[in-house]
Amino acid sequence: MTDLVVALGLVLVLEGILYALAPETMKTMMRKVLEAPDQTLRLAGLVAAGAGVLLVWLVRG
């Protein structure tokens, strides 16, 4: 459970840094995401989730 909380904390740190350093770029990215087809977002989400599982497996394994 501790690892999960640490992982969520790291996600918040990384996102916070992106918004702090490049707010205009993040706004542009959000607009592009809103315009993207659902299927594209779904595929990107699955690829990101798969990459995350692979990364955790490599580090923990």
CSV table of C-alpha atoms in Angstrom, one decimal:
chain,number,residue,atom,x,y,z
A,1,MET,CA,0.0,0.0,0.0
A,2,THR,CA,2.9,2.3,0.7
A,3,ASP,CA,4.3,1.8,-2.8
A,4,LEU,CA,0.9,2.8,-4.3
A,5,VAL,CA,0.8,6.1,-2.3
A,6,VAL,CA,4.4,6.8,-3.3
A,7,ALA,CA,3.6,6.1,-6.9
A,8,LEU,CA,0.6,8.5,-6.8
A,9,GLY,CA,2.7,11.1,-5.1
A,10,LEU,CA,5.3,10.9,-7.9
A,11,VAL,CA,2.5,11.2,-10.5
A,12,LEU,CA,1.4,14.4,-8.8
A,13,VAL,CA,4.9,15.8,-8.7
A,14,LEU,CA,5.5,15.1,-12.4
A,15,GLU,CA,2.2,16.7,-13.4
A,16,GLY,CA,2.8,19.6,-11.1
A,17,ILE,CA,6.2,20.3,-12.6
A,18,LEU,CA,4.7,20.2,-16.2
A,19,TYR,CA,2.0,22.7,-15.3
A,20,ALA,CA,4.5,24.9,-13.4
A,21,LEU,CA,7.1,25.0,-16.1
A,22,ALA,CA,5.0,25.1,-19.3
A,23,PRO,CA,1.4,26.1,-18.6
A,24,GLU,CA,0.7,27.3,-22.1
A,25,THR,CA,1.9,24.0,-23.6
A,26,MET,CA,-0.3,22.1,-21.2
A,27,LYS,CA,-3.3,24.1,-22.3
A,28,THR,CA,-2.5,23.4,-25.9
A,29,MET,CA,-2.1,19.7,-25.1
A,30,MET,CA,-5.5,19.7,-23.4
A,31,ARG,CA,-7.2,21.2,-26.4
A,32,LYS,CA,-5.6,18.6,-28.7
A,33,VAL,CA,-6.8,15.8,-26.3
A,34,LEU,CA,-10.4,17.2,-26.4
A,35,GLU,CA,-10.3,17.2,-30.2
A,36,ALA,CA,-8.8,13.6,-30.5
A,37,PRO,CA,-11.1,10.7,-31.3
A,38,ASP,CA,-12.2,8.5,-28.5
A,39,GLN,CA,-10.5,5.5,-30.1
A,40,THR,CA,-7.1,7.3,-30.2
A,41,LEU,CA,-7.4,8.2,-26.5
A,42,ARG,CA,-8.4,4.7,-25.6
A,43,LEU,CA,-5.4,3.2,-27.5
A,44,ALA,CA,-3.0,5.8,-26.0
A,45,GLY,CA,-4.4,4.9,-22.5
A,46,LEU,CA,-3.9,1.2,-23.1
A,47,VAL,CA,-0.4,1.7,-24.4
A,48,ALA,CA,0.5,3.9,-21.4
A,49,ALA,CA,-1.0,1.4,-18.9
A,50,GLY,CA,0.9,-1.5,-20.6
A,51,ALA,CA,4.2,0.5,-20.5
A,52,GLY,CA,3.6,1.2,-16.8
A,53,VAL,CA,2.9,-2.5,-16.0
A,54,LEU,CA,6.0,-3.5,-18.0
A,55,LEU,CA,8.1,-0.9,-16.1
A,56,VAL,CA,6.9,-2.0,-12.7
A,57,TRP,CA,7.5,-5.7,-13.7
A,58,LEU,CA,11.0,-4.9,-14.8
A,59,VAL,CA,11.9,-3.0,-11.7
A,60,ARG,CA,10.2,-5.4,-9.3
A,61,GLY,CA,11.0,-8.6,-11.1
